[in-house]
mmCIF file of C-alpha atoms in Angstrom:
data_model
loop_
_atom_site.group_PDB
_atom_site.id
_atom_site.type_symbol
_atom_site.label_atom_id
_atom_site.label_comp_id
_atom_site.label_asym_id
_atom_site.label_seq_id
_atom_site.Cartn_x
_atom_site.Cartn_y
_atom_site.Cartn_z
ATOM 1 C CA MET V 16 99.275 161.464 195.856
ATOM 2 C CA PRO V 17 100.302 158.362 197.860
ATOM 3 C CA ARG V 18 100.418 155.107 195.938
ATOM 4 C CA PRO V 19 97.630 152.633 196.841
ATOM 5 C CA GLN V 20 98.667 149.790 199.124
ATOM 6 C CA PRO V 21 98.642 146.232 197.710
ATOM 7 C CA ALA V 22 95.670 145.207 199.875
ATOM 8 C CA ASP V 23 93.692 148.218 198.628
ATOM 9 C CA LEU V 24 94.580 147.433 195.013
ATOM 10 C CA TRP V 25 93.347 143.870 195.476
ATOM 11 C CA ALA V 26 90.049 145.151 196.883
ATOM 12 C CA GLU V 27 89.598 147.380 193.814
ATOM 13 C CA LEU V 28 89.709 144.392 191.455
ATOM 14 C CA ASN V 29 86.490 142.648 190.459
ATOM 15 C CA PRO V 30 86.279 138.854 190.992
ATOM 16 C CA ARG V 31 87.270 138.096 187.397
ATOM 17 C CA GLN V 32 90.340 140.330 187.589
ATOM 18 C CA GLN V 33 91.312 138.758 190.914
ATOM 19 C CA ILE V 34 91.173 135.311 189.304
ATOM 20 C CA TYR V 35 93.342 136.459 186.401
ATOM 21 C CA LEU V 36 95.897 138.006 188.762
ATOM 22 C CA THR V 37 95.912 134.860 190.916
ATOM 23 C CA VAL V 38 96.514 132.554 187.942
ATOM 24 C CA ILE V 39 99.329 134.756 186.613
ATOM 25 C CA TYR V 40 100.814 134.929 190.116
ATOM 26 C CA ASN V 41 100.730 131.122 190.429
ATOM 27 C CA ALA V 42 102.474 130.795 187.051
ATOM 28 C CA ASP V 43 105.098 133.295 188.222
ATOM 29 C CA GLN V 44 105.719 131.379 191.450
ATOM 30 C CA ASN V 45 105.965 128.074 189.594
ATOM 31 C CA ALA V 46 108.556 129.610 187.275
ATOM 32 C CA GLU V 47 110.490 130.892 190.290
ATOM 33 C CA ALA V 48 110.416 127.462 191.936
ATOM 34 C CA ASN V 49 111.704 125.903 188.713
ATOM 35 C CA GLN V 50 114.544 128.404 188.591
ATOM 36 C CA LYS V 51 115.494 127.685 192.194
ATOM 37 C CA GLY V 52 115.483 124.010 191.353
ATOM 38 C CA GLY V 53 117.694 124.841 188.393
ATOM 39 C CA ALA V 54 120.300 126.108 190.843
ATOM 40 C CA PHE V 55 121.285 122.460 191.217
ATOM 41 C CA ASP V 56 122.312 122.418 187.555
ATOM 42 C CA TRP V 57 125.688 123.553 186.295
ATOM 43 C CA GLY V 58 126.134 127.259 185.717
ATOM 44 C CA HIS V 59 123.660 130.122 185.937
ATOM 45 C CA GLY V 60 120.217 130.166 184.407
ATOM 46 C CA PRO V 61 118.665 133.079 182.522
ATOM 47 C CA PRO V 62 117.965 136.302 184.458
ATOM 48 C CA ALA V 63 114.557 136.884 186.053
ATOM 49 C CA SER V 64 113.817 139.534 183.420
ATOM 50 C CA GLU V 65 113.560 136.634 180.943
ATOM 51 C CA TRP V 66 112.033 133.702 182.811
ATOM 52 C CA ARG V 67 109.303 135.729 184.533
ATOM 53 C CA TRP V 68 107.621 136.261 181.169
ATOM 54 C CA GLN V 69 104.793 133.700 180.883
ATOM 55 C CA THR V 70 102.907 132.747 177.725
ATOM 56 C CA PHE V 71 99.286 133.812 178.150
ATOM 57 C CA SER V 72 97.857 132.740 174.803
ATOM 58 C CA LEU V 73 98.617 131.837 171.197
ATOM 59 C CA LYS V 74 96.469 133.471 168.545
ATOM 60 C CA ALA V 75 95.709 130.236 166.748
ATOM 61 C CA SER V 76 93.199 127.400 166.863
ATOM 62 C CA LYS V 77 93.331 125.609 170.236
ATOM 63 C CA GLU V 78 92.489 122.366 168.461
ATOM 64 C CA LEU V 79 95.870 122.593 166.747
ATOM 65 C CA VAL V 80 98.162 124.397 169.197
ATOM 66 C CA GLY V 81 96.417 123.523 172.481
ATOM 67 C CA ARG V 82 95.976 125.698 175.544
ATOM 68 C CA THR V 83 98.722 127.396 177.470
ATOM 69 C CA ALA V 84 99.188 126.605 181.165
ATOM 70 C CA ILE V 85 97.548 129.923 182.107
ATOM 71 C CA GLN V 86 94.558 129.319 179.823
ATOM 72 C CA TYR V 87 94.143 125.841 181.298
ATOM 73 C CA ALA V 88 94.253 127.223 184.856
ATOM 74 C CA LEU V 89 91.666 129.879 183.962
ATOM 75 C CA ALA V 90 89.404 127.241 182.426
ATOM 76 C CA GLN V 91 89.634 125.249 185.669
ATOM 77 C CA LYS V 92 88.156 128.298 187.391
ATOM 78 C CA ASP V 93 85.375 128.597 184.772
ATOM 79 C CA GLU V 94 87.047 131.593 183.173
ATOM 80 C CA HIS V 95 87.225 131.446 179.400
ATOM 81 C CA ASP V 96 88.762 133.552 176.680
ATOM 82 C CA GLN V 97 85.871 135.973 176.268
ATOM 83 C CA GLY V 98 86.860 139.225 177.901
ATOM 84 C CA ALA V 99 90.495 138.206 178.470
ATOM 85 C CA GLY V 100 91.729 141.347 176.746
ATOM 86 C CA SER V 101 89.768 143.665 179.022
ATOM 87 C CA SER V 102 90.903 141.814 182.160
ATOM 88 C CA LEU V 103 94.543 142.024 181.118
ATOM 89 C CA ALA V 104 94.093 145.698 180.248
ATOM 90 C CA ALA V 105 92.657 146.398 183.714
ATOM 91 C CA LEU V 106 95.616 144.710 185.415
ATOM 92 C CA ARG V 107 98.044 146.466 183.119
ATOM 93 C CA ARG V 108 96.444 149.848 183.784
ATOM 94 C CA ARG V 109 97.043 149.360 187.509
ATOM 95 C CA GLU V 110 100.675 148.413 186.777
ATOM 96 C CA LEU V 111 100.154 144.915 188.179
ATOM 97 C CA ILE V 112 101.333 143.165 185.001
ATOM 98 C CA GLU V 113 103.223 143.868 181.804
ATOM 99 C CA VAL V 114 101.940 142.548 178.476
ATOM 100 C CA THR V 115 103.832 142.029 175.221
ATOM 101 C CA GLU V 116 103.146 140.357 171.886
ATOM 102 C CA ASP V 117 105.593 138.525 169.645
ATOM 103 C CA PHE V 118 105.676 135.453 167.397
ATOM 104 C CA VAL V 119 106.541 131.860 168.180
ATOM 105 C CA GLN V 120 107.161 128.804 166.001
ATOM 106 C CA THR V 121 104.380 126.164 166.156
ATOM 107 C CA VAL V 122 103.093 123.289 164.030
ATOM 108 C CA LEU V 123 101.251 125.967 162.046
ATOM 109 C CA GLY V 124 104.403 127.997 161.522
ATOM 110 C CA MET V 125 104.949 131.367 163.165
ATOM 111 C CA VAL V 126 101.877 132.506 165.102
ATOM 112 C CA PRO V 127 101.267 135.576 167.313
ATOM 113 C CA ARG V 128 101.831 135.052 171.028
ATOM 114 C CA VAL V 129 100.703 137.091 174.033
ATOM 115 C CA ARG V 130 103.009 137.043 177.062
ATOM 116 C CA VAL V 131 102.500 138.509 180.519
ATOM 117 C CA LYS V 132 104.847 139.316 183.376
ATOM 118 C CA LEU V 133 103.895 140.103 186.953
ATOM 119 C CA THR V 134 105.338 143.366 188.260
ATOM 120 C CA THR V 135 106.737 143.730 191.763
ATOM 121 C CA LEU V 136 103.557 145.602 192.710
ATOM 122 C CA GLY V 137 101.446 142.868 191.122
ATOM 123 C CA ARG V 138 103.252 140.186 193.109
ATOM 124 C CA ALA V 139 102.717 142.147 196.343
ATOM 125 C CA THR V 140 99.033 142.693 195.492
ATOM 126 C CA ALA V 141 98.446 138.997 194.817
ATOM 127 C CA ARG V 142 100.174 138.064 198.060
ATOM 128 C CA ALA V 143 98.081 140.583 199.986
ATOM 129 C CA GLY V 144 94.863 139.218 198.501
ATOM 130 C CA LEU V 145 95.791 135.558 198.961
ATOM 131 C CA GLY V 146 97.305 135.972 202.413
ATOM 132 C CA HIS V 147 100.758 134.860 201.297
ATOM 133 C CA THR V 148 103.968 136.227 202.761
ATOM 134 C CA ALA V 149 107.068 136.912 200.714
ATOM 135 C CA PRO V 150 109.699 134.194 201.174
ATOM 136 C CA LYS V 151 112.772 135.150 203.140
ATOM 137 C CA SER V 152 116.044 135.277 201.270
ATOM 138 C CA PRO V 153 119.281 135.057 203.242
ATOM 139 C CA PRO V 154 121.674 137.980 202.849
ATOM 140 C CA ARG V 155 124.478 137.441 200.384
ATOM 141 C CA GLY V 156 127.043 135.018 201.782
ATOM 142 C CA LEU V 157 124.652 133.224 204.149
ATOM 143 C CA LEU V 158 123.248 129.737 203.612
ATOM 144 C CA SER V 159 119.742 128.548 202.912
ATOM 145 C CA GLU V 160 117.841 127.006 205.820
ATOM 146 C CA TRP V 161 118.534 123.522 204.457
ATOM 147 C CA LEU V 162 122.302 124.018 204.143
ATOM 148 C CA TRP V 163 122.489 125.792 207.496
ATOM 149 C CA SER V 164 120.808 122.852 209.228
ATOM 150 C CA ASN V 165 123.470 120.570 207.717
ATOM 151 C CA LEU V 166 126.257 122.837 208.931
ATOM 152 C CA VAL V 167 124.736 122.896 212.424
ATOM 153 C CA ARG V 168 124.786 119.085 212.619
ATOM 154 C CA LEU V 169 128.459 119.062 211.678
ATOM 155 C CA TYR V 170 129.250 121.737 214.252
ATOM 156 C CA ARG V 171 127.515 119.646 216.927
ATOM 157 C CA ALA V 172 129.522 116.590 215.841
ATOM 158 C CA GLY V 173 132.778 118.355 216.694
ATOM 159 C CA PRO V 174 136.254 117.407 215.430
ATOM 160 C CA ASP V 175 135.298 113.749 214.882
ATOM 161 C CA GLY V 176 132.922 114.726 212.088
ATOM 162 C CA MET V 177 130.148 112.422 210.866
ATOM 163 C CA SER V 178 130.137 109.236 208.854
ATOM 164 C CA THR V 179 128.659 109.845 205.411
ATOM 165 C CA ASN V 180 126.726 106.609 205.786
ATOM 166 C CA SER V 181 123.809 107.176 208.137
ATOM 167 C CA PRO V 182 122.101 103.846 208.977
ATOM 168 C CA ARG V 183 118.397 103.534 208.275
ATOM 169 C CA GLY V 184 116.381 104.805 211.183
ATOM 170 C CA THR V 185 118.910 107.485 212.183
ATOM 171 C CA PRO V 186 116.976 110.542 213.459
ATOM 172 C CA PRO V 187 117.092 113.479 210.999
ATOM 173 C CA GLU V 188 119.028 115.658 213.428
ATOM 174 C CA GLU V 189 121.778 113.028 213.607
ATOM 175 C CA ARG V 190 122.118 112.252 209.908
ATOM 176 C CA ALA V 191 125.222 113.292 208.041
ATOM 177 C CA PRO V 192 124.785 115.846 205.241
ATOM 178 C CA SER V 193 123.462 114.276 202.053
ATOM 179 C CA ASP V 194 125.552 114.020 198.900
ATOM 180 C CA LYS V 195 123.732 117.043 197.488
ATOM 181 C CA ALA V 196 124.313 119.133 200.620
ATOM 182 C CA ARG V 197 128.002 118.181 200.674
ATOM 183 C CA PHE V 198 128.288 119.103 197.008
ATOM 184 C CA PHE V 199 127.247 122.689 197.711
ATOM 185 C CA LEU V 200 129.108 123.063 200.989
ATOM 186 C CA GLU V 201 132.313 121.598 199.542
ATOM 187 C CA SER V 202 132.305 123.143 196.073
ATOM 188 C CA ASP V 203 131.799 126.846 196.769
ATOM 189 C CA GLN V 204 135.339 127.991 196.044
ATOM 190 C CA ARG V 205 134.398 131.685 196.126
ATOM 191 C CA ARG V 206 134.234 131.871 199.910
ATOM 192 C CA PRO V 207 137.180 133.622 201.574
ATOM 193 C CA GLY V 208 139.125 131.028 203.539
ATOM 194 C CA GLY V 209 137.921 128.086 201.474
ATOM 195 C CA THR V 210 135.034 125.635 201.512
ATOM 196 C CA LEU V 211 132.927 125.036 204.617
ATOM 197 C CA VAL V 212 133.171 121.240 204.837
ATOM 198 C CA THR V 213 135.430 118.463 203.597
ATOM 199 C CA THR V 214 135.032 114.713 203.143
ATOM 200 C CA LYS V 215 137.897 112.331 203.956
ATOM 201 C CA ASN V 216 138.453 108.594 203.757
ATOM 202 C CA VAL V 217 139.762 107.625 207.206
ATOM 203 C CA PRO V 218 140.597 104.372 209.069
ATOM 204 C CA ALA V 219 137.599 102.620 210.624
ATOM 205 C CA GLY V 220 138.539 99.891 213.041
ATOM 206 C CA GLU V 221 141.491 97.552 213.472
ATOM 207 C CA PRO V 222 143.137 95.804 210.493
ATOM 208 C CA TYR V 223 142.187 92.161 210.003
ATOM 209 C CA GLU V 224 143.337 89.271 207.841
ATOM 210 C CA SER V 225 141.456 88.685 204.604
ATOM 211 C CA PRO V 226 139.357 85.485 204.731
ATOM 212 C CA LEU V 227 140.170 84.915 201.049
ATOM 213 C CA TYR V 228 143.887 85.692 200.890
ATOM 214 C CA LYS V 229 145.975 84.315 203.738
ATOM 215 C CA GLY V 230 148.464 86.824 205.085
ATOM 216 C CA HIS V 231 146.740 89.768 203.350
ATOM 217 C CA MET V 232 145.625 92.392 205.837
ATOM 218 C CA ILE V 233 142.576 94.530 205.228
ATOM 219 C CA HIS V 234 142.553 98.037 206.630
ATOM 220 C CA PRO V 235 138.894 99.087 206.909
ATOM 221 C CA THR V 236 138.097 102.697 206.079
ATOM 222 C CA GLU V 237 135.039 104.907 205.917
ATOM 223 C CA TYR V 238 134.178 108.296 204.508
ATOM 224 C CA ARG V 239 133.568 110.993 207.069
ATOM 225 C CA VAL V 240 132.584 114.595 206.583
ATOM 226 C CA TYR V 241 134.139 117.347 208.701
ATOM 227 C CA LEU V 242 133.660 121.031 209.291
ATOM 228 C CA THR V 243 136.698 122.917 207.979
ATOM 229 C CA GLU V 244 138.326 125.814 209.795
ATOM 230 C CA ALA V 245 136.510 128.103 207.350
ATOM 231 C CA GLY V 246 133.232 126.325 208.165
ATOM 232 C CA LYS V 247 133.787 126.698 211.925
ATOM 233 C CA ALA V 248 134.658 130.368 211.453
ATOM 234 C CA HIS V 249 131.541 130.916 209.324
ATOM 235 C CA TYR V 250 129.367 129.240 211.954
ATOM 236 C CA GLU V 251 130.698 131.310 214.833
ATOM 237 C CA GLN V 252 130.740 134.529 212.819
ATOM 238 C CA HIS V 253 127.096 134.257 211.778
ATOM 239 C CA VAL V 254 125.325 132.001 214.287
ATOM 240 C CA ARG V 255 123.343 134.918 215.754
ATOM 241 C CA CYS V 256 122.372 136.056 212.256
ATOM 242 C CA TYR V 257 121.063 132.585 211.454
ATOM 243 C CA ALA V 258 119.109 132.557 214.735
ATOM 244 C CA GLU V 259 117.092 135.478 213.343
ATOM 245 C CA LEU V 260 116.919 134.130 209.829
ATOM 246 C CA TRP V 261 116.076 130.466 210.518
ATOM 247 C CA PRO V 262 114.782 130.306 214.141
ATOM 248 C CA ASP V 263 113.440 126.761 213.676
ATOM 249 C CA VAL V 264 116.991 125.399 213.372
ATOM 250 C CA ALA V 265 118.323 124.753 216.893
ATOM 251 C CA ALA V 266 121.928 125.940 216.631
ATOM 252 C CA PRO V 267 124.087 126.108 219.775
ATOM 253 C CA VAL V 268 125.677 129.489 220.442
ATOM 254 C CA PRO V 269 129.232 129.155 221.811
ATOM 255 C CA ASN V 270 130.078 131.101 224.949
ATOM 256 C CA ASP V 271 133.318 132.480 223.521
ATOM 257 C CA LEU V 272 132.423 133.876 220.101
ATOM 258 C CA PRO V 273 135.148 135.804 218.240
ATOM 259 C CA GLY V 274 135.223 139.526 218.867
ATOM 260 C CA ASP V 275 134.135 140.375 215.317
ATOM 261 C CA ALA V 276 131.178 137.959 215.311
ATOM 262 C CA HIS V 277 127.988 139.473 213.955
ATOM 263 C CA SER V 278 125.343 140.343 216.513
ATOM 264 C CA SER V 279 122.348 140.380 214.138
ATOM 265 C CA LEU V 280 121.286 140.493 210.500
ATOM 266 C CA ASP V 281 121.785 144.252 210.608
ATOM 267 C CA ASP V 282 125.502 143.571 210.274
ATOM 268 C CA HIS V 283 124.837 142.277 206.750
ATOM 269 C CA LYS V 284 123.380 145.525 205.478
ATOM 270 C CA VAL V 285 125.822 146.820 202.887
ATOM 271 C CA ARG V 286 126.567 150.474 203.418
ATOM 272 C CA LYS V 287 128.495 151.405 200.319
ATOM 273 C CA PRO V 288 130.672 154.470 200.882
ATOM 274 C CA ARG V 289 130.197 157.297 198.441
ATOM 275 C CA GLY V 290 132.432 157.031 195.383
ATOM 276 C CA LEU V 291 132.632 153.225 195.287
ATOM 277 C CA LEU V 292 131.200 150.984 192.597
ATOM 278 C CA ALA V 293 128.064 148.950 193.124
ATOM 279 C CA ARG V 294 128.510 145.204 193.450
ATOM 280 C CA ALA V 295 128.079 144.137 189.799
ATOM 281 C CA PRO V 296 130.570 146.591 188.239
ATOM 282 C CA PHE V 297 132.980 145.930 191.118
ATOM 283 C CA LEU V 298 132.921 142.188 190.364
ATOM 284 C CA LEU V 299 133.747 143.035 186.764
ATOM 285 C CA LEU V 300 136.575 145.354 187.832
ATOM 286 C CA VAL V 301 138.027 142.606 190.059
ATOM 287 C CA ALA V 302 137.994 140.188 187.115
ATOM 288 C CA LEU V 303 139.733 142.743 184.906
ATOM 289 C CA VAL V 304 142.337 143.442 187.604
ATOM 290 C CA ARG V 305 143.004 139.734 188.122
ATOM 291 C CA ASN V 306 143.562 139.144 184.395
ATOM 292 C CA ASP V 307 145.680 142.286 184.186
ATOM 293 C CA LEU V 308 147.926 141.047 186.990
ATOM 294 C CA ASP V 309 148.202 137.618 185.331
ATOM 295 C CA ASP V 310 148.592 139.142 181.822
ATOM 296 C CA LYS V 311 145.743 136.893 180.741
ATOM 297 C CA LEU V 312 143.437 137.075 177.718
ATOM 298 C CA TRP V 313 141.882 133.798 176.699
ATOM 299 C CA ILE V 314 141.729 134.456 172.946
ATOM 300 C CA ARG V 315 145.489 135.090 172.817
ATOM 301 C CA GLU V 316 146.144 131.549 174.082
ATOM 302 C CA GLU V 317 143.295 129.728 172.353
ATOM 303 C CA TRP V 318 143.389 131.496 169.013
ATOM 304 C CA GLY V 319 147.176 131.480 168.942
ATOM 305 C CA GLY V 320 147.007 127.684 169.109
ATOM 306 C CA TYR V 321 144.533 127.557 166.202
ATOM 307 C CA TRP V 322 146.822 129.747 164.071
ATOM 308 C CA LYS V 323 149.787 127.468 164.812
ATOM 309 C CA ASN V 324 147.777 124.330 164.042
ATOM 310 C CA TYR V 325 146.873 125.917 160.712
ATOM 311 C CA GLY V 326 150.584 126.322 159.966
ATOM 312 C CA SER V 327 150.691 130.063 160.479
ATOM 313 C CA THR V 328 152.296 132.389 162.972
ATOM 314 C CA PRO V 329 149.713 134.137 165.188
ATOM 315 C CA PRO V 330 149.323 137.769 164.054
ATOM 316 C CA GLU V 331 151.288 140.267 166.122
ATOM 317 C CA ALA V 332 148.122 142.320 166.577
ATOM 318 C CA LEU V 333 146.435 139.323 168.215
ATOM 319 C CA MET V 334 149.286 138.717 170.635
ATOM 320 C CA ALA V 335 149.443 142.458 171.397
ATOM 321 C CA LEU V 336 145.836 142.662 172.565
ATOM 322 C CA PRO V 337 145.673 143.873 176.181
ATOM 323 C CA ALA V 338 145.002 141.505 179.045
ATOM 324 C CA GLY V 339 141.360 141.530 179.992
ATOM 325 C CA ILE V 340 138.013 139.946 179.201
ATOM 326 C CA THR V 341 136.235 139.615 175.891
ATOM 327 C CA THR V 342 132.802 141.195 175.900
ATOM 328 C CA ASN V 343 131.066 137.864 175.289
ATOM 329 C CA GLN V 344 132.419 136.617 178.641
ATOM 330 C CA VAL V 345 131.141 139.487 180.766
ATOM 331 C CA ARG V 346 127.857 137.730 181.468
ATOM 332 C CA SER V 347 129.654 134.785 183.082
ATOM 333 C CA ILE V 348 131.101 137.206 185.656
ATOM 334 C CA THR V 349 128.099 139.394 186.337
ATOM 335 C CA ARG V 350 124.584 139.101 184.996
ATOM 336 C CA SER V 351 124.254 142.873 184.975
ATOM 337 C CA SER V 352 123.991 144.264 181.444
ATOM 338 C CA THR V 353 125.002 147.737 182.646
ATOM 339 C CA ALA V 354 128.186 146.781 184.541
ATOM 340 C CA PRO V 355 130.588 147.465 181.622
ATOM 341 C CA ALA V 356 129.055 150.908 181.061
ATOM 342 C CA LYS V 357 129.552 151.753 184.742
ATOM 343 C CA LEU V 358 133.293 151.200 184.301
ATOM 344 C CA LEU V 359 133.546 152.801 180.864
ATOM 345 C CA GLU V 360 131.634 155.900 181.968
ATOM 346 C CA PHE V 361 132.821 156.295 185.565
ATOM 347 C CA ARG V 362 132.237 159.888 186.607
ATOM 348 C CA SER V 363 135.846 160.780 187.399
ATOM 349 C CA GLY V 364 137.296 158.964 184.392
ATOM 350 C CA PRO V 365 136.992 155.544 182.671
ATOM 351 C CA LEU V 366 138.078 152.635 184.851
ATOM 352 C CA ALA V 367 138.082 150.356 181.792
ATOM 353 C CA ALA V 368 138.418 150.690 178.041
ATOM 354 C CA GLU V 369 137.422 148.587 175.048
ATOM 355 C CA GLN V 370 139.566 147.487 172.126
ATOM 356 C CA GLU V 371 138.045 146.004 168.999
ATOM 357 C CA VAL V 372 139.083 142.535 167.883
ATOM 358 C CA HIS V 373 139.244 142.771 164.095
ATOM 359 C CA GLN V 374 137.814 139.787 162.264
ATOM 360 C CA TRP V 375 141.041 139.153 160.372
ATOM 361 C CA LEU V 376 142.483 138.105 163.746
ATOM 362 C CA TYR V 377 139.897 135.339 164.131
ATOM 363 C CA PRO V 378 141.469 131.864 163.910
ATOM 364 C CA PRO V 379 141.575 130.344 160.410
ATOM 365 C CA GLY V 380 139.698 127.112 159.903
ATOM 366 C CA ARG V 381 137.696 127.790 163.054
ATOM 367 C CA ARG V 382 135.361 130.592 162.063
ATOM 368 C CA TYR V 383 132.173 128.807 161.006
ATOM 369 C CA TRP V 384 130.137 125.853 162.216
ATOM 370 C CA SER V 385 129.082 123.143 159.803
ATOM 371 C CA ASP V 386 125.764 124.946 159.243
ATOM 372 C CA GLY V 387 127.569 128.128 158.182
ATOM 373 C CA SER V 388 126.898 130.099 161.372
ATOM 374 C CA ASN V 389 129.697 132.055 163.041
ATOM 375 C CA VAL V 390 131.668 130.397 165.830
ATOM 376 C CA TRP V 391 132.692 133.767 167.259
ATOM 377 C CA PRO V 392 130.630 136.953 167.656
ATOM 378 C CA ASP V 393 130.960 139.535 164.878
ATOM 379 C CA ASP V 394 131.424 142.405 167.328
ATOM 380 C CA LEU V 395 133.993 141.024 169.758
ATOM 381 C CA ASN V 396 135.840 143.555 171.921
ATOM 382 C CA VAL V 397 138.383 143.249 174.722
ATOM 383 C CA LEU V 398 137.450 145.035 177.942
ATOM 384 C CA HIS V 399 140.572 145.967 179.909
ATOM 385 C CA VAL V 400 141.426 148.012 182.966
ATOM 386 C CA THR V 401 142.858 151.524 182.534
ATOM 387 C CA ASP V 402 145.516 153.284 184.607
ATOM 388 C CA ALA V 403 142.684 155.143 186.321
ATOM 389 C CA GLY V 404 141.047 151.816 187.036
ATOM 390 C CA ARG V 405 144.215 150.434 188.582
ATOM 391 C CA THR V 406 144.592 153.502 190.793
ATOM 392 C CA HIS V 407 140.926 153.441 191.804
ATOM 393 C CA TYR V 408 141.197 149.764 192.711
ATOM 394 C CA ALA V 409 144.395 150.170 194.734
ATOM 395 C CA VAL V 410 143.354 153.298 196.621
ATOM 396 C CA ASN V 411 139.896 151.984 197.518
ATOM 397 C CA LEU V 412 140.741 148.301 197.985
ATOM 398 C CA GLU V 413 140.347 148.206 201.764
ATOM 399 C CA ALA V 414 137.032 150.066 201.559
ATOM 400 C CA TYR V 415 135.813 147.591 198.947
ATOM 401 C CA ARG V 416 136.901 144.639 201.078
ATOM 402 C CA ALA V 417 134.964 146.023 204.032
ATOM 403 C CA THR V 418 131.902 146.594 201.851
ATOM 404 C CA TYR V 419 131.917 143.318 199.891
ATOM 405 C CA GLU V 420 133.406 140.881 202.408
ATOM 406 C CA ASP V 421 132.553 137.771 200.380
ATOM 407 C CA VAL V 422 134.403 138.889 197.228
ATOM 408 C CA GLU V 423 137.952 137.592 196.871
ATOM 409 C CA THR V 424 140.129 140.495 195.766
ATOM 410 C CA PRO V 425 143.771 140.249 194.715
ATOM 411 C CA ASP V 426 146.270 142.597 196.343
ATOM 412 C CA ALA V 427 147.241 145.639 194.311
ATOM 413 C CA PRO V 428 150.908 146.301 193.459
ATOM 414 C CA GLU V 429 152.480 149.254 195.232
ATOM 415 C CA THR V 430 152.997 150.986 191.887
ATOM 416 C CA TRP V 431 149.209 151.250 191.447
ATOM 417 C CA ASN V 432 149.077 153.657 194.385
ATOM 418 C CA ALA V 433 151.038 156.247 192.428
ATOM 419 C CA SER V 434 148.134 158.667 192.570
ATOM 420 C CA SER V 435 146.313 159.720 195.715
ATOM 421 C CA SER V 436 143.145 160.237 193.690
ATOM 422 C CA THR V 437 140.214 157.999 194.577
ATOM 423 C CA GLY V 438 138.888 158.267 191.026
#
């Protein structure tokens, strides 16, 4: 039986259920906007599987704990708590939302809490009913509309670049990228070839004698922002993709584009050859390979220093731990919780292995915080690449580079190609 279309599902809902779905959808979109705003903060925020959960209600007196944002929005639409359970049940039955109950700390102590999360189908149904369209997301490696418009202005400016100081009244299309735009365009070190733009302090005008100090010459300078070679290459490689993605940005298309320039967004569709890892476990494998090549394991260096400061020689077992990544660091590399298992359970043989870090190896005098809690996890393991992982990486490296063009991958030593197996 074919699954109902979102527009049909919306039509099946009664007015009260439509209001509930709309309010939950608005809360979901607000949370998403906040997360996108959080991208300007340092590091990564929590995964969507966490922040999409919204508090629907607290099972306690509203006079003491107040209303939740969703309850307030429902009250604004003359919808009150009576019948909330049946409305949520109807949405849940249609797989438009998920509902869970837990406890949360309040002024009254721990009280029961009801939380809701919009499903993908629920989001599509709300959009169909409200006439909203799903926002476009650029393919991995491409810029947002805002950053692309900044790159276009720099490309138009040519080799002279643009002064970072745009006088008041300068038309928007002639303004230099803002500090925030330059921060993102200059600081993305993950791009192959380097960052897209650079800022330099350069001479600005002829030297002149200081009016305050006779004989002292002042050499005026200004800060200018330039497109780097990597930025120019990115522009010319993807300008036709951006024309599809952000048609409102007027970007000139050079007559002599490089031969490998993309012709459309279709060129960004990842076609992963059979037998290769998906993106998240591949990122983890690359990190393991890089540390293996550098013989790097952070706890060997950091903990070894703590042992020495304590007047002891670092245990041999600590210094003998294999190069790799401790399991508590995996999330900083990939937010996928299943990536390690994909390497440990690879169908043709494990590409990685785990080794336990026994607690007697933990650094003395640095095991507990002042409140008695553990500084280090109790179940710390080292994830490291296996011989099969090295061979798999070396044999399939070119295929991986063609599949994940934006991932920087170290070269594999010739000795890793000892086997012709692609496992």
